[in-house]
mmCIF file with all atom_site columns, C-alpha atoms in Angstrom:
data_model
loop_
_atom_site.group_PDB
_atom_site.id
_atom_site.type_symbol
_atom_site.label_atom_id
_atom_site.label_alt_id
_atom_site.label_comp_id
_atom_site.label_asym_id
_atom_site.label_entity_id
_atom_site.label_seq_id
_atom_site.pdbx_PDB_ins_code
_atom_site.Cartn_x
_atom_site.Cartn_y
_atom_site.Cartn_z
_atom_site.occupancy
_atom_site.B_iso_or_equiv
_atom_site.pdbx_formal_charge
_atom_site.auth_seq_id
_atom_site.auth_comp_id
_atom_site.auth_asym_id
_atom_site.auth_atom_id
_atom_site.pdbx_PDB_model_num
ATOM 1   C CA . MET A 1 1   ? 0.142   -0.070  -0.111  1.00 0.00 ? 69  MET A CA 1
ATOM 2   C CA . ASN A 1 2   ? 3.065   2.389   0.593   1.00 0.00 ? 70  ASN A CA 1
ATOM 3   C CA . LYS A 1 3   ? 4.128   1.789   -3.029  1.00 0.00 ? 71  LYS A CA 1
ATOM 4   C CA . THR A 1 4   ? 0.617   2.558   -4.170  1.00 0.00 ? 72  THR A CA 1
ATOM 5   C CA . LEU A 1 5   ? 0.337   5.899   -2.313  1.00 0.00 ? 73  LEU A CA 1
ATOM 6   C CA . LEU A 1 6   ? 3.919   6.884   -3.309  1.00 0.00 ? 74  LEU A CA 1
ATOM 7   C CA . GLU A 1 7   ? 3.296   6.136   -6.809  1.00 0.00 ? 75  GLU A CA 1
ATOM 8   C CA . ILE A 1 8   ? 0.001   8.144   -6.764  1.00 0.00 ? 76  ILE A CA 1
ATOM 9   C CA . VAL A 1 9   ? 1.614   11.218  -4.921  1.00 0.00 ? 77  VAL A CA 1
ATOM 10  C CA . LEU A 1 10  ? 4.356   11.612  -7.382  1.00 0.00 ? 78  LEU A CA 1
ATOM 11  C CA . GLN A 1 11  ? 2.061   11.698  -10.095 1.00 0.00 ? 79  GLN A CA 1
ATOM 12  C CA . LEU A 1 12  ? 0.648   14.462  -8.532  1.00 0.00 ? 80  LEU A CA 1
ATOM 13  C CA . ILE A 1 13  ? 3.641   16.200  -7.448  1.00 0.00 ? 81  ILE A CA 1
ATOM 14  C CA . ILE A 1 14  ? 4.772   16.277  -11.448 1.00 0.00 ? 82  ILE A CA 1
ATOM 15  C CA . ILE A 1 15  ? 1.848   18.250  -12.316 1.00 0.00 ? 83  ILE A CA 1
ATOM 16  C CA . TYR A 1 16  ? 1.855   20.721  -9.663  1.00 0.00 ? 84  TYR A CA 1
ATOM 17  C CA . PRO A 1 17  ? 4.035   23.301  -11.371 1.00 0.00 ? 85  PRO A CA 1
ATOM 18  C CA . LEU A 1 18  ? 2.230   23.471  -14.407 1.00 0.00 ? 86  LEU A CA 1
ATOM 19  C CA . ILE A 1 19  ? -0.995  24.001  -12.337 1.00 0.00 ? 87  ILE A CA 1
ATOM 20  C CA . PHE A 1 20  ? 0.566   26.918  -10.252 1.00 0.00 ? 88  PHE A CA 1
ATOM 21  C CA . ILE A 1 21  ? 1.905   28.579  -13.208 1.00 0.00 ? 89  ILE A CA 1
ATOM 22  C CA . PHE A 1 22  ? -1.672  28.533  -14.816 1.00 0.00 ? 90  PHE A CA 1
ATOM 23  C CA . LEU A 1 23  ? -3.519  29.334  -11.729 1.00 0.00 ? 91  LEU A CA 1
ATOM 24  C CA . LYS A 1 24  ? -5.785  32.227  -12.307 1.00 0.00 ? 92  LYS A CA 1
ATOM 25  C CA . ASN A 1 25  ? -5.061  33.246  -8.755  1.00 0.00 ? 93  ASN A CA 1
ATOM 26  C CA . ARG A 1 26  ? -3.730  32.392  -5.173  1.00 0.00 ? 94  ARG A CA 1
ATOM 27  C CA . LYS A 1 27  ? -6.732  32.970  -3.645  1.00 0.00 ? 95  LYS A CA 1
ATOM 28  C CA . LYS A 1 28  ? -8.213  30.842  -0.737  1.00 0.00 ? 96  LYS A CA 1
ATOM 29  C CA . GLU A 1 29  ? -11.137 29.169  -2.856  1.00 0.00 ? 97  GLU A CA 1
ATOM 30  C CA . SER A 1 30  ? -8.796  28.530  -5.969  1.00 0.00 ? 98  SER A CA 1
ATOM 31  C CA . LEU A 1 31  ? -6.390  26.736  -3.533  1.00 0.00 ? 99  LEU A CA 1
ATOM 32  C CA . LYS A 1 32  ? -9.584  25.061  -1.960  1.00 0.00 ? 100 LYS A CA 1
ATOM 33  C CA . VAL A 1 33  ? -10.447 23.422  -5.578  1.00 0.00 ? 101 VAL A CA 1
ATOM 34  C CA . ILE A 1 34  ? -7.007  22.207  -6.073  1.00 0.00 ? 102 ILE A CA 1
ATOM 35  C CA . ALA A 1 35  ? -6.880  20.527  -2.950  1.00 0.00 ? 103 ALA A CA 1
ATOM 36  C CA . VAL A 1 36  ? -10.389 18.972  -3.483  1.00 0.00 ? 104 VAL A CA 1
ATOM 37  C CA . PHE A 1 37  ? -8.617  17.971  -7.441  1.00 0.00 ? 105 PHE A CA 1
ATOM 38  C CA . SER A 1 38  ? -5.809  16.228  -5.420  1.00 0.00 ? 106 SER A CA 1
ATOM 39  C CA . ILE A 1 39  ? -8.074  14.684  -2.741  1.00 0.00 ? 107 ILE A CA 1
ATOM 40  C CA . PHE A 1 40  ? -10.301 13.307  -5.374  1.00 0.00 ? 108 PHE A CA 1
ATOM 41  C CA . PHE A 1 41  ? -7.410  12.196  -7.829  1.00 0.00 ? 109 PHE A CA 1
ATOM 42  C CA . ILE A 1 42  ? -5.963  10.255  -4.620  1.00 0.00 ? 110 ILE A CA 1
ATOM 43  C CA . VAL A 1 43  ? -8.802  8.695   -3.618  1.00 0.00 ? 111 VAL A CA 1
ATOM 44  C CA . ASN A 1 44  ? -9.670  7.660   -7.205  1.00 0.00 ? 112 ASN A CA 1
ATOM 45  C CA . SER A 1 45  ? -6.544  6.075   -7.828  1.00 0.00 ? 113 SER A CA 1
ATOM 46  C CA . PHE A 1 46  ? -6.477  4.116   -4.586  1.00 0.00 ? 114 PHE A CA 1
ATOM 47  C CA . LEU A 1 47  ? -9.662  2.723   -5.341  1.00 0.00 ? 115 LEU A CA 1
ATOM 48  C CA . LEU A 1 48  ? -8.567  1.503   -8.888  1.00 0.00 ? 116 LEU A CA 1
ATOM 49  C CA . GLN A 1 49  ? -6.122  -0.679  -7.066  1.00 0.00 ? 117 GLN A CA 1
ATOM 50  C CA . LEU A 1 50  ? -8.029  -1.417  -3.868  1.00 0.00 ? 118 LEU A CA 1
ATOM 51  C CA . ASN A 1 51  ? -8.748  -5.155  -4.708  1.00 0.00 ? 119 ASN A CA 1
ATOM 52  C CA . LEU A 1 52  ? -5.291  -5.345  -5.916  1.00 0.00 ? 120 LEU A CA 1
ATOM 53  C CA . VAL A 1 53  ? -3.854  -4.517  -2.429  1.00 0.00 ? 121 VAL A CA 1
ATOM 54  C CA . PHE A 1 54  ? -6.525  -6.325  -0.509  1.00 0.00 ? 122 PHE A CA 1
ATOM 55  C CA . ASP A 1 55  ? -7.938  -9.463  -2.309  1.00 0.00 ? 123 ASP A CA 1
ATOM 56  C CA . SER A 1 56  ? -10.881 -9.912  -0.327  1.00 0.00 ? 124 SER A CA 1
ATOM 57  C CA . LEU A 1 57  ? -12.608 -6.888  -2.001  1.00 0.00 ? 125 LEU A CA 1
ATOM 58  C CA . SER A 1 58  ? -12.221 -8.420  -5.160  1.00 0.00 ? 126 SER A CA 1
ATOM 59  C CA . LEU A 1 59  ? -15.766 -8.565  -6.849  1.00 0.00 ? 127 LEU A CA 1
ATOM 60  C CA . PHE A 1 60  ? -14.873 -10.993 -9.647  1.00 0.00 ? 128 PHE A CA 1
ATOM 61  C CA . ASP A 1 61  ? -12.323 -13.156 -11.117 1.00 0.00 ? 129 ASP A CA 1
ATOM 62  C CA . GLY A 1 62  ? -11.006 -12.364 -14.111 1.00 0.00 ? 130 GLY A CA 1
ATOM 63  C CA . LYS A 1 63  ? -8.021  -10.877 -16.230 1.00 0.00 ? 131 LYS A CA 1
ATOM 64  C CA . TRP A 1 64  ? -8.869  -7.534  -16.111 1.00 0.00 ? 132 TRP A CA 1
ATOM 65  C CA . ASN A 1 65  ? -9.542  -5.328  -13.209 1.00 0.00 ? 133 ASN A CA 1
ATOM 66  C CA . TRP A 1 66  ? -12.833 -4.923  -13.351 1.00 0.00 ? 134 TRP A CA 1
ATOM 67  C CA . SER A 1 67  ? -13.445 -4.488  -9.284  1.00 0.00 ? 135 SER A CA 1
ATOM 68  C CA . GLY A 1 68  ? -11.239 -1.381  -9.328  1.00 0.00 ? 136 GLY A CA 1
ATOM 69  C CA . LYS A 1 69  ? -13.063 0.097   -12.201 1.00 0.00 ? 137 LYS A CA 1
ATOM 70  C CA . ILE A 1 70  ? -16.357 -0.389  -10.374 1.00 0.00 ? 138 ILE A CA 1
ATOM 71  C CA . TYR A 1 71  ? -15.174 0.942   -7.221  1.00 0.00 ? 139 TYR A CA 1
ATOM 72  C CA . SER A 1 72  ? -13.579 3.947   -9.111  1.00 0.00 ? 140 SER A CA 1
ATOM 73  C CA . ILE A 1 73  ? -17.145 4.744   -10.677 1.00 0.00 ? 141 ILE A CA 1
ATOM 74  C CA . ILE A 1 74  ? -18.842 4.323   -7.525  1.00 0.00 ? 142 ILE A CA 1
ATOM 75  C CA . GLY A 1 75  ? -16.382 6.940   -5.821  1.00 0.00 ? 143 GLY A CA 1
ATOM 76  C CA . SER A 1 76  ? -16.830 9.405   -8.559  1.00 0.00 ? 144 SER A CA 1
ATOM 77  C CA . ILE A 1 77  ? -20.679 9.167   -8.221  1.00 0.00 ? 145 ILE A CA 1
ATOM 78  C CA . LEU A 1 78  ? -20.108 9.757   -4.548  1.00 0.00 ? 146 LEU A CA 1
ATOM 79  C CA . PHE A 1 79  ? -18.006 12.734  -5.120  1.00 0.00 ? 147 PHE A CA 1
ATOM 80  C CA . LEU A 1 80  ? -20.780 14.243  -7.427  1.00 0.00 ? 148 LEU A CA 1
ATOM 81  C CA . VAL A 1 81  ? -23.177 13.675  -4.773  1.00 0.00 ? 149 VAL A CA 1
ATOM 82  C CA . LEU A 1 82  ? -21.564 14.721  -1.871  1.00 0.00 ? 150 LEU A CA 1
ATOM 83  C CA . TYR A 1 83  ? -19.458 17.980  -3.089  1.00 0.00 ? 151 TYR A CA 1
ATOM 84  C CA . ARG A 1 84  ? -22.037 20.179  -4.627  1.00 0.00 ? 152 ARG A CA 1
ATOM 85  C CA . LYS A 1 85  ? -20.181 23.416  -5.196  1.00 0.00 ? 153 LYS A CA 1
ATOM 86  C CA . PHE A 1 86  ? -20.575 22.692  -9.104  1.00 0.00 ? 154 PHE A CA 1
ATOM 87  C CA . LYS A 1 87  ? -23.018 21.764  -11.133 1.00 0.00 ? 155 LYS A CA 1
ATOM 88  C CA . LEU A 1 88  ? -23.068 18.437  -13.226 1.00 0.00 ? 156 LEU A CA 1
ATOM 89  C CA . LYS A 1 89  ? -22.742 20.249  -16.323 1.00 0.00 ? 157 LYS A CA 1
ATOM 90  C CA . ASP A 1 90  ? -19.638 22.030  -15.071 1.00 0.00 ? 158 ASP A CA 1
ATOM 91  C CA . TYR A 1 91  ? -18.151 18.679  -15.077 1.00 0.00 ? 159 TYR A CA 1
ATOM 92  C CA . PHE A 1 92  ? -19.308 18.144  -18.752 1.00 0.00 ? 160 PHE A CA 1
ATOM 93  C CA . LEU A 1 93  ? -21.264 15.412  -17.508 1.00 0.00 ? 161 LEU A CA 1
ATOM 94  C CA . THR A 1 94  ? -25.073 15.078  -18.902 1.00 0.00 ? 162 THR A CA 1
ATOM 95  C CA . PHE A 1 95  ? -27.403 12.187  -19.483 1.00 0.00 ? 163 PHE A CA 1
ATOM 96  C CA . LYS A 1 96  ? -26.662 12.617  -23.421 1.00 0.00 ? 164 LYS A CA 1
ATOM 97  C CA . GLN A 1 97  ? -23.094 11.043  -22.464 1.00 0.00 ? 165 GLN A CA 1
ATOM 98  C CA . LYS A 1 98  ? -24.200 7.512   -22.766 1.00 0.00 ? 166 LYS A CA 1
ATOM 99  C CA . SER A 1 99  ? -23.196 7.461   -26.492 1.00 0.00 ? 167 SER A CA 1
ATOM 100 C CA . ILE A 1 100 ? -19.792 8.807   -25.479 1.00 0.00 ? 168 ILE A CA 1
ATOM 101 C CA . PHE A 1 101 ? -19.039 6.337   -23.307 1.00 0.00 ? 169 PHE A CA 1
ATOM 102 C CA . LEU A 1 102 ? -19.787 3.725   -25.686 1.00 0.00 ? 170 LEU A CA 1
ATOM 103 C CA . LYS A 1 103 ? -17.718 5.735   -28.629 1.00 0.00 ? 171 LYS A CA 1
ATOM 104 C CA . ASN A 1 104 ? -14.554 5.660   -26.107 1.00 0.00 ? 172 ASN A CA 1
ATOM 105 C CA . GLY A 1 105 ? -14.935 2.267   -25.662 1.00 0.00 ? 173 GLY A CA 1
ATOM 106 C CA . ILE A 1 106 ? -14.961 1.209   -29.352 1.00 0.00 ? 174 ILE A CA 1
ATOM 107 C CA . LEU A 1 107 ? -11.948 3.960   -29.935 1.00 0.00 ? 175 LEU A CA 1
ATOM 108 C CA . ILE A 1 108 ? -9.891  2.155   -27.103 1.00 0.00 ? 176 ILE A CA 1
ATOM 109 C CA . VAL A 1 109 ? -10.538 -1.223  -28.574 1.00 0.00 ? 177 VAL A CA 1
ATOM 110 C CA . ILE A 1 110 ? -9.916  -0.473  -32.183 1.00 0.00 ? 178 ILE A CA 1
ATOM 111 C CA . SER A 1 111 ? -6.750  1.517   -31.182 1.00 0.00 ? 179 SER A CA 1
ATOM 112 C CA . ILE A 1 112 ? -5.240  -0.981  -29.068 1.00 0.00 ? 180 ILE A CA 1
ATOM 113 C CA . LEU A 1 113 ? -5.696  -3.684  -31.855 1.00 0.00 ? 181 LEU A CA 1
ATOM 114 C CA . ILE A 1 114 ? -4.203  -1.713  -34.383 1.00 0.00 ? 182 ILE A CA 1
ATOM 115 C CA . ILE A 1 115 ? -1.270  -0.615  -31.996 1.00 0.00 ? 183 ILE A CA 1
ATOM 116 C CA . GLN A 1 116 ? -1.108  -4.534  -30.875 1.00 0.00 ? 184 GLN A CA 1
ATOM 117 C CA . VAL A 1 117 ? -0.846  -5.790  -34.561 1.00 0.00 ? 185 VAL A CA 1
ATOM 118 C CA . ILE A 1 118 ? 1.465   -2.962  -35.759 1.00 0.00 ? 186 ILE A CA 1
ATOM 119 C CA . PHE A 1 119 ? 4.151   -3.585  -32.733 1.00 0.00 ? 187 PHE A CA 1
ATOM 120 C CA . THR A 1 120 ? 3.590   -7.344  -32.306 1.00 0.00 ? 188 THR A CA 1
ATOM 121 C CA . THR A 1 121 ? 5.009   -7.757  -36.140 1.00 0.00 ? 189 THR A CA 1
ATOM 122 C CA . THR A 1 122 ? 7.652   -5.309  -35.497 1.00 0.00 ? 190 THR A CA 1
ATOM 123 C CA . GLY A 1 123 ? 8.765   -6.747  -32.161 1.00 0.00 ? 191 GLY A CA 1
ATOM 124 C CA . THR A 1 124 ? 8.775   -3.954  -30.221 1.00 0.00 ? 192 THR A CA 1
ATOM 125 C CA . LEU A 1 125 ? 9.139   -3.941  -26.590 1.00 0.00 ? 193 LEU A CA 1
ATOM 126 C CA . PHE A 1 126 ? 6.932   -1.223  -26.001 1.00 0.00 ? 194 PHE A CA 1
ATOM 127 C CA . PHE A 1 127 ? 3.802   -3.087  -26.107 1.00 0.00 ? 195 PHE A CA 1
ATOM 128 C CA . ASP A 1 128 ? 2.291   -6.420  -24.370 1.00 0.00 ? 196 ASP A CA 1
ATOM 129 C CA . SER A 1 129 ? 1.956   -8.399  -27.469 1.00 0.00 ? 197 SER A CA 1
ATOM 130 C CA . THR A 1 130 ? 0.448   -11.400 -25.098 1.00 0.00 ? 198 THR A CA 1
ATOM 131 C CA . THR A 1 131 ? -2.798  -9.751  -24.393 1.00 0.00 ? 199 THR A CA 1
ATOM 132 C CA . GLU A 1 132 ? -5.459  -12.461 -25.109 1.00 0.00 ? 200 GLU A CA 1
ATOM 133 C CA . TRP A 1 133 ? -8.507  -11.214 -27.270 1.00 0.00 ? 201 TRP A CA 1
ATOM 134 C CA . ASN A 1 134 ? -11.363 -13.061 -25.713 1.00 0.00 ? 202 ASN A CA 1
ATOM 135 C CA . SER A 1 135 ? -15.040 -11.922 -25.020 1.00 0.00 ? 203 SER A CA 1
ATOM 136 C CA . GLU A 1 136 ? -13.933 -10.860 -21.556 1.00 0.00 ? 204 GLU A CA 1
ATOM 137 C CA . THR A 1 137 ? -11.223 -8.542  -22.808 1.00 0.00 ? 205 THR A CA 1
ATOM 138 C CA . ILE A 1 138 ? -13.404 -6.856  -25.451 1.00 0.00 ? 206 ILE A CA 1
ATOM 139 C CA . LEU A 1 139 ? -16.161 -6.311  -23.152 1.00 0.00 ? 207 LEU A CA 1
ATOM 140 C CA . PHE A 1 140 ? -14.134 -4.799  -20.506 1.00 0.00 ? 208 PHE A CA 1
ATOM 141 C CA . GLN A 1 141 ? -12.400 -2.218  -23.043 1.00 0.00 ? 209 GLN A CA 1
ATOM 142 C CA . LEU A 1 142 ? -15.835 -1.308  -24.326 1.00 0.00 ? 210 LEU A CA 1
ATOM 143 C CA . THR A 1 143 ? -17.116 -0.343  -21.199 1.00 0.00 ? 211 THR A CA 1
ATOM 144 C CA . MET A 1 144 ? -15.297 0.290   -18.060 1.00 0.00 ? 212 MET A CA 1
ATOM 145 C CA . PRO A 1 145 ? -12.220 2.678   -19.320 1.00 0.00 ? 213 PRO A CA 1
ATOM 146 C CA . GLY A 1 146 ? -14.859 4.904   -21.134 1.00 0.00 ? 214 GLY A CA 1
ATOM 147 C CA . ILE A 1 147 ? -16.940 5.215   -18.345 1.00 0.00 ? 215 ILE A CA 1
ATOM 148 C CA . ASP A 1 148 ? -14.608 5.457   -15.487 1.00 0.00 ? 216 ASP A CA 1
ATOM 149 C CA . GLU A 1 149 ? -12.036 7.757   -17.047 1.00 0.00 ? 217 GLU A CA 1
ATOM 150 C CA . GLU A 1 150 ? -14.845 9.543   -18.837 1.00 0.00 ? 218 GLU A CA 1
ATOM 151 C CA . ILE A 1 151 ? -16.113 10.535  -15.803 1.00 0.00 ? 219 ILE A CA 1
ATOM 152 C CA . ALA A 1 152 ? -13.152 11.084  -13.637 1.00 0.00 ? 220 ALA A CA 1
ATOM 153 C CA . PHE A 1 153 ? -10.821 12.837  -15.877 1.00 0.00 ? 221 PHE A CA 1
ATOM 154 C CA . ARG A 1 154 ? -12.658 14.551  -18.799 1.00 0.00 ? 222 ARG A CA 1
ATOM 155 C CA . GLY A 1 155 ? -15.383 14.831  -16.341 1.00 0.00 ? 223 GLY A CA 1
ATOM 156 C CA . ILE A 1 156 ? -14.472 15.734  -12.532 1.00 0.00 ? 224 ILE A CA 1
ATOM 157 C CA . MET A 1 157 ? -10.877 16.393  -12.603 1.00 0.00 ? 225 MET A CA 1
ATOM 158 C CA . LEU A 1 158 ? -11.280 18.779  -16.014 1.00 0.00 ? 226 LEU A CA 1
ATOM 159 C CA . GLY A 1 159 ? -13.942 20.401  -14.571 1.00 0.00 ? 227 GLY A CA 1
ATOM 160 C CA . LEU A 1 160 ? -12.406 21.482  -11.367 1.00 0.00 ? 228 LEU A CA 1
ATOM 161 C CA . LEU A 1 161 ? -9.244  22.659  -13.184 1.00 0.00 ? 229 LEU A CA 1
ATOM 162 C CA . ILE A 1 162 ? -11.129 24.887  -15.529 1.00 0.00 ? 230 ILE A CA 1
ATOM 163 C CA . LYS A 1 163 ? -12.711 26.588  -12.700 1.00 0.00 ? 231 LYS A CA 1
ATOM 164 C CA . VAL A 1 164 ? -9.171  27.855  -11.540 1.00 0.00 ? 232 VAL A CA 1
ATOM 165 C CA . LEU A 1 165 ? -6.745  27.916  -14.482 1.00 0.00 ? 233 LEU A CA 1
ATOM 166 C CA . ARG A 1 166 ? -6.117  30.643  -17.015 1.00 0.00 ? 234 ARG A CA 1
ATOM 167 C CA . SER A 1 167 ? -6.916  29.777  -20.543 1.00 0.00 ? 235 SER A CA 1
ATOM 168 C CA . ASN A 1 168 ? -5.628  31.060  -24.271 1.00 0.00 ? 236 ASN A CA 1
ATOM 169 C CA . ILE A 1 169 ? -2.318  31.679  -22.566 1.00 0.00 ? 237 ILE A CA 1
ATOM 170 C CA . ARG A 1 170 ? 1.087   31.794  -24.586 1.00 0.00 ? 238 ARG A CA 1
ATOM 171 C CA . VAL A 1 171 ? 4.181   30.183  -23.433 1.00 0.00 ? 239 VAL A CA 1
ATOM 172 C CA . PHE A 1 172 ? 7.185   30.543  -25.349 1.00 0.00 ? 240 PHE A CA 1
ATOM 173 C CA . GLY A 1 173 ? 5.054   31.865  -28.309 1.00 0.00 ? 241 GLY A CA 1
ATOM 174 C CA . ILE A 1 174 ? 3.000   28.741  -28.162 1.00 0.00 ? 242 ILE A CA 1
ATOM 175 C CA . LYS A 1 175 ? -0.894  29.410  -27.604 1.00 0.00 ? 243 LYS A CA 1
ATOM 176 C CA . ILE A 1 176 ? -2.511  27.069  -24.978 1.00 0.00 ? 244 ILE A CA 1
ATOM 177 C CA . ILE A 1 177 ? -6.151  27.689  -25.584 1.00 0.00 ? 245 ILE A CA 1
ATOM 178 C CA . ASN A 1 178 ? -7.127  25.305  -22.446 1.00 0.00 ? 246 ASN A CA 1
ATOM 179 C CA . PRO A 1 179 ? -4.139  24.324  -19.734 1.00 0.00 ? 247 PRO A CA 1
ATOM 180 C CA . ALA A 1 180 ? -6.934  22.199  -18.123 1.00 0.00 ? 248 ALA A CA 1
ATOM 181 C CA . ILE A 1 181 ? -6.683  19.693  -20.848 1.00 0.00 ? 249 ILE A CA 1
ATOM 182 C CA . LEU A 1 182 ? -2.982  19.514  -21.316 1.00 0.00 ? 250 LEU A CA 1
ATOM 183 C CA . ILE A 1 183 ? -2.575  18.888  -17.637 1.00 0.00 ? 251 ILE A CA 1
ATOM 184 C CA . THR A 1 184 ? -5.430  16.351  -17.185 1.00 0.00 ? 252 THR A CA 1
ATOM 185 C CA . SER A 1 185 ? -4.107  14.620  -20.323 1.00 0.00 ? 253 SER A CA 1
ATOM 186 C CA . ILE A 1 186 ? -0.517  14.380  -18.768 1.00 0.00 ? 254 ILE A CA 1
ATOM 187 C CA . LEU A 1 187 ? -1.783  13.224  -15.816 1.00 0.00 ? 255 LEU A CA 1
ATOM 188 C CA . PHE A 1 188 ? -3.490  10.541  -17.636 1.00 0.00 ? 256 PHE A CA 1
ATOM 189 C CA . GLY A 1 189 ? -0.334  9.674   -19.241 1.00 0.00 ? 257 GLY A CA 1
ATOM 190 C CA . LEU A 1 190 ? 1.374   9.573   -15.902 1.00 0.00 ? 258 LEU A CA 1
ATOM 191 C CA . VAL A 1 191 ? -1.173  6.913   -14.609 1.00 0.00 ? 259 VAL A CA 1
ATOM 192 C CA . HIS A 1 192 ? -0.668  4.644   -17.355 1.00 0.00 ? 260 HIS A CA 1
ATOM 193 C CA . GLY A 1 193 ? 3.377   5.252   -18.075 1.00 0.00 ? 261 GLY A CA 1
ATOM 194 C CA . PHE A 1 194 ? 4.809   6.216   -14.529 1.00 0.00 ? 262 PHE A CA 1
ATOM 195 C CA . TYR A 1 195 ? 5.104   3.599   -11.967 1.00 0.00 ? 263 TYR A CA 1
ATOM 196 C CA . ILE A 1 196 ? 6.949   2.502   -8.660  1.00 0.00 ? 264 ILE A CA 1
ATOM 197 C CA . THR A 1 197 ? 8.440   -1.010  -8.930  1.00 0.00 ? 265 THR A CA 1
ATOM 198 C CA . ASP A 1 198 ? 8.087   -3.324  -5.800  1.00 0.00 ? 266 ASP A CA 1
ATOM 199 C CA . SER A 1 199 ? 12.054  -2.264  -5.037  1.00 0.00 ? 267 SER A CA 1
ATOM 200 C CA . PHE A 1 200 ? 10.802  1.429   -4.705  1.00 0.00 ? 268 PHE A CA 1
ATOM 201 C CA . GLU A 1 201 ? 12.589  2.186   -8.054  1.00 0.00 ? 269 GLU A CA 1
ATOM 202 C CA . ILE A 1 202 ? 11.117  4.788   -10.546 1.00 0.00 ? 270 ILE A CA 1
ATOM 203 C CA . GLY A 1 203 ? 9.704   3.049   -13.573 1.00 0.00 ? 271 GLY A CA 1
ATOM 204 C CA . PHE A 1 204 ? 8.523   4.942   -16.938 1.00 0.00 ? 272 PHE A CA 1
ATOM 205 C CA . ASN A 1 205 ? 6.868   3.618   -20.006 1.00 0.00 ? 273 ASN A CA 1
ATOM 206 C CA . ILE A 1 206 ? 7.527   6.331   -22.837 1.00 0.00 ? 274 ILE A CA 1
ATOM 207 C CA . PHE A 1 207 ? 5.040   4.928   -25.017 1.00 0.00 ? 275 PHE A CA 1
ATOM 208 C CA . ALA A 1 208 ? 2.352   4.003   -22.597 1.00 0.00 ? 276 ALA A CA 1
ATOM 209 C CA . PHE A 1 209 ? 2.658   7.657   -21.537 1.00 0.00 ? 277 PHE A CA 1
ATOM 210 C CA . PHE A 1 210 ? 2.699   9.743   -24.947 1.00 0.00 ? 278 PHE A CA 1
ATOM 211 C CA . PHE A 1 211 ? -0.100  7.288   -26.142 1.00 0.00 ? 279 PHE A CA 1
ATOM 212 C CA . THR A 1 212 ? -2.510  7.699   -23.464 1.00 0.00 ? 280 THR A CA 1
ATOM 213 C CA . MET A 1 213 ? -1.747  11.296  -22.977 1.00 0.00 ? 281 MET A CA 1
ATOM 214 C CA . SER A 1 214 ? -2.302  11.850  -27.067 1.00 0.00 ? 282 SER A CA 1
ATOM 215 C CA . PHE A 1 215 ? -5.579  9.944   -26.225 1.00 0.00 ? 283 PHE A CA 1
ATOM 216 C CA . GLY A 1 216 ? -6.632  12.385  -23.435 1.00 0.00 ? 284 GLY A CA 1
ATOM 217 C CA . ILE A 1 217 ? -5.826  15.626  -25.175 1.00 0.00 ? 285 ILE A CA 1
ATOM 218 C CA . PHE A 1 218 ? -8.009  14.043  -28.323 1.00 0.00 ? 286 PHE A CA 1
ATOM 219 C CA . TRP A 1 219 ? -11.021 13.370  -26.408 1.00 0.00 ? 287 TRP A CA 1
ATOM 220 C CA . GLY A 1 220 ? -10.554 16.520  -24.104 1.00 0.00 ? 288 GLY A CA 1
#
């Protein structure tokens, strides 16, 4: 559990400089929102790995982390119910988004299949070519990532940061229209590419990072 917590905290620390560079102001209310953002990310990340840390909390047997995704989705729903500072529309969440969840799931499956074919045939070590594509894998990829990540990253966390970050900023001549999308996408990439090993060494899968970060920007 210490390894898991360290991994989560380090991922946050990496993006903090960007958050404070683009922060509208240092007022108490803005800092409170950043604190809420941080707490939500920590809790959400821990819920994703809860059943991996405590075997007794596993809801299903299977290759994929169904239990973690379900715990994470429940956590996001509880956040929306309990934290009433902003409306659902401020998190870009509406009942019309059911189709978005499915579209994201389909995009994930198609993208992973294409990437797997490319990297399996070229022998690259960046991608796990041992994935067994069965009914469980397809069903999981079509549902869980799309729902969980859409609500958490491109819903709650994006919505919170938009409230406190500036927009249409030029950095070294480059115009950044929405820094909140950039930051949540980087964090999304870190979740998939940055990790701590069992021997407490830092690991980084650069392909997984850039691949998922790019998808985060595209979906954002």
